[in-house]
Amino acid sequence: MMGGIVNAVVWVLLISGGFFMVTGALGMVRLPDVFTRMHAAGMVDTMGAGLTLAGLCIYSLHDGAGLVAVRLVLVLAFLWFTSPIATHAVAKAALSGGTTPYTTHGDGEREGRDRP
């Protein structure tokens, strides 16, 4: 009975992680500028990879591979610490390079234009 519950939790986590990865990939293709695309990429790192790694960690613990679970938790912690920092650094570099965020005010500003 316990094996069925663990398998169900693992599958829910893996499918949820896959959903966030596909949604983030679509966001990186469809969103209008570099800043909103970075948000989509950050969601892929934190939610998609996080849920997938959590599912794999639970599966490896149930399977008896404790060392693998520890390594997966370390990878997850590394992603959770580095992804927001990297996204912030890229956004700051884009702003320093003169890229303006997309606005909906009707002024026609798009990605890559210099600031007035």
Short mmCIF file of C-alpha atoms in Angstrom, two decimals:
data_model
loop_
_atom_site.label_atom_id
_atom_site.label_comp_id
_atom_site.label_asym_id
_atom_site.label_seq_id
_atom_site.Cartn_x
_atom_site.Cartn_y
_atom_site.Cartn_z
CA MET A 1 0.00 0.00 0.00
CA MET A 2 2.77 2.42 0.91
CA GLY A 3 4.55 1.83 -2.38
CA GLY A 4 1.47 2.92 -4.32
CA ILE A 5 1.18 6.18 -2.37
CA VAL A 6 4.87 6.95 -2.84
CA ASN A 7 4.62 6.23 -6.56
CA ALA A 8 1.58 8.51 -6.84
CA VAL A 9 3.40 11.36 -5.06
CA VAL A 10 6.48 10.86 -7.25
CA TRP A 11 4.38 10.93 -10.43
CA VAL A 12 2.50 14.05 -9.32
CA LEU A 13 5.79 15.83 -8.63
CA LEU A 14 7.35 14.73 -11.93
CA ILE A 15 4.30 15.70 -13.99
CA SER A 16 4.03 19.04 -12.19
CA GLY A 17 7.71 19.70 -12.81
CA GLY A 18 7.28 18.83 -16.47
CA PHE A 19 4.29 21.18 -16.69
CA PHE A 20 6.33 24.08 -15.32
CA MET A 21 9.20 23.29 -17.68
CA VAL A 22 6.94 23.25 -20.74
CA THR A 23 5.14 26.41 -19.61
CA GLY A 24 8.46 28.17 -19.01
CA ALA A 25 9.78 27.07 -22.40
CA LEU A 26 6.66 28.43 -24.10
CA GLY A 27 7.08 31.64 -22.12
CA MET A 28 10.65 32.05 -23.31
CA VAL A 29 9.44 31.77 -26.89
CA ARG A 30 6.25 33.81 -26.68
CA LEU A 31 6.96 36.64 -24.21
CA PRO A 32 7.81 40.06 -25.69
CA ASP A 33 11.11 41.14 -24.12
CA VAL A 34 14.21 39.94 -22.34
CA PHE A 35 12.90 40.77 -18.86
CA THR A 36 9.72 38.74 -19.10
CA ARG A 37 11.66 35.91 -20.75
CA MET A 38 14.04 35.89 -17.81
CA HIS A 39 11.06 35.48 -15.50
CA ALA A 40 9.97 32.43 -17.50
CA ALA A 41 13.49 31.00 -17.37
CA GLY A 42 13.59 31.54 -13.62
CA MET A 43 10.34 29.62 -13.22
CA VAL A 44 11.82 26.71 -15.17
CA ASP A 45 14.79 26.63 -12.81
CA THR A 46 12.97 27.00 -9.54
CA MET A 47 9.63 25.28 -10.03
CA GLY A 48 10.25 22.89 -12.92
CA ALA A 49 13.61 21.56 -11.87
CA GLY A 50 12.68 21.82 -8.19
CA LEU A 51 9.58 19.66 -8.46
CA THR A 52 11.35 17.18 -10.73
CA LEU A 53 14.29 16.86 -8.36
CA ALA A 54 11.93 16.53 -5.38
CA GLY A 55 10.14 13.67 -7.12
CA LEU A 56 13.44 11.96 -7.93
CA CYS A 57 14.60 12.47 -4.34
CA ILE A 58 11.48 10.82 -2.91
CA TYR A 59 11.81 7.96 -5.37
CA SER A 60 15.46 7.38 -4.50
CA LEU A 61 14.71 7.47 -0.76
CA HIS A 62 11.94 4.91 -1.21
CA ASP A 63 14.25 2.79 -3.36
CA GLY A 64 16.93 2.77 -0.66
CA ALA A 65 19.50 5.02 -2.38
CA GLY A 66 20.08 7.54 0.40
CA LEU A 67 23.32 8.92 -1.04
CA VAL A 68 21.58 9.69 -4.34
CA ALA A 69 18.86 11.56 -2.42
CA VAL A 70 21.49 13.65 -0.62
CA ARG A 71 23.10 14.55 -3.93
CA LEU A 72 19.72 15.51 -5.41
CA VAL A 73 18.99 17.75 -2.41
CA LEU A 74 22.39 19.42 -2.87
CA VAL A 75 21.66 20.04 -6.56
CA LEU A 76 18.25 21.45 -5.63
CA ALA A 77 19.78 23.77 -3.03
CA PHE A 78 22.39 24.93 -5.54
CA LEU A 79 19.68 25.73 -8.10
CA TRP A 80 17.55 27.60 -5.56
CA PHE A 81 20.49 29.77 -4.53
CA THR A 82 22.03 30.46 -7.93
CA SER A 83 18.98 30.88 -10.19
CA PRO A 84 17.61 34.10 -8.63
CA ILE A 85 21.09 35.59 -8.41
CA ALA A 86 21.85 34.79 -12.05
CA THR A 87 18.49 36.16 -13.20
CA HIS A 88 19.08 39.37 -11.27
CA ALA A 89 22.58 39.74 -12.73
CA VAL A 90 21.35 39.26 -16.30
CA ALA A 91 18.51 41.76 -15.76
CA LYS A 92 20.93 44.32 -14.33
CA ALA A 93 23.29 43.79 -17.27
CA ALA A 94 20.42 44.25 -19.72
CA LEU A 95 19.41 47.49 -18.03
CA SER A 96 23.03 48.69 -18.00
CA GLY A 97 23.29 47.86 -21.69
CA GLY A 98 20.39 50.15 -22.50
CA THR A 99 17.61 47.63 -23.01
CA THR A 100 14.29 49.08 -21.97
CA PRO A 101 11.48 46.95 -20.61
CA TYR A 102 8.42 46.44 -22.78
CA THR A 103 5.59 48.73 -21.72
CA THR A 104 1.89 48.82 -22.54
CA HIS A 105 1.60 52.62 -22.58
CA GLY A 106 1.49 52.73 -26.36
CA ASP A 107 4.78 54.57 -26.73
CA GLY A 108 6.21 51.88 -29.00
CA GLU A 109 9.22 50.99 -26.85
CA ARG A 110 10.54 47.57 -27.68
CA GLU A 111 13.51 45.45 -26.72
CA GLY A 112 16.88 46.89 -27.62
CA ARG A 113 16.01 50.55 -27.96
CA ASP A 114 18.11 53.15 -26.24
CA ARG A 115 16.60 55.13 -23.43
CA PRO A 116 15.64 58.73 -24.14
#
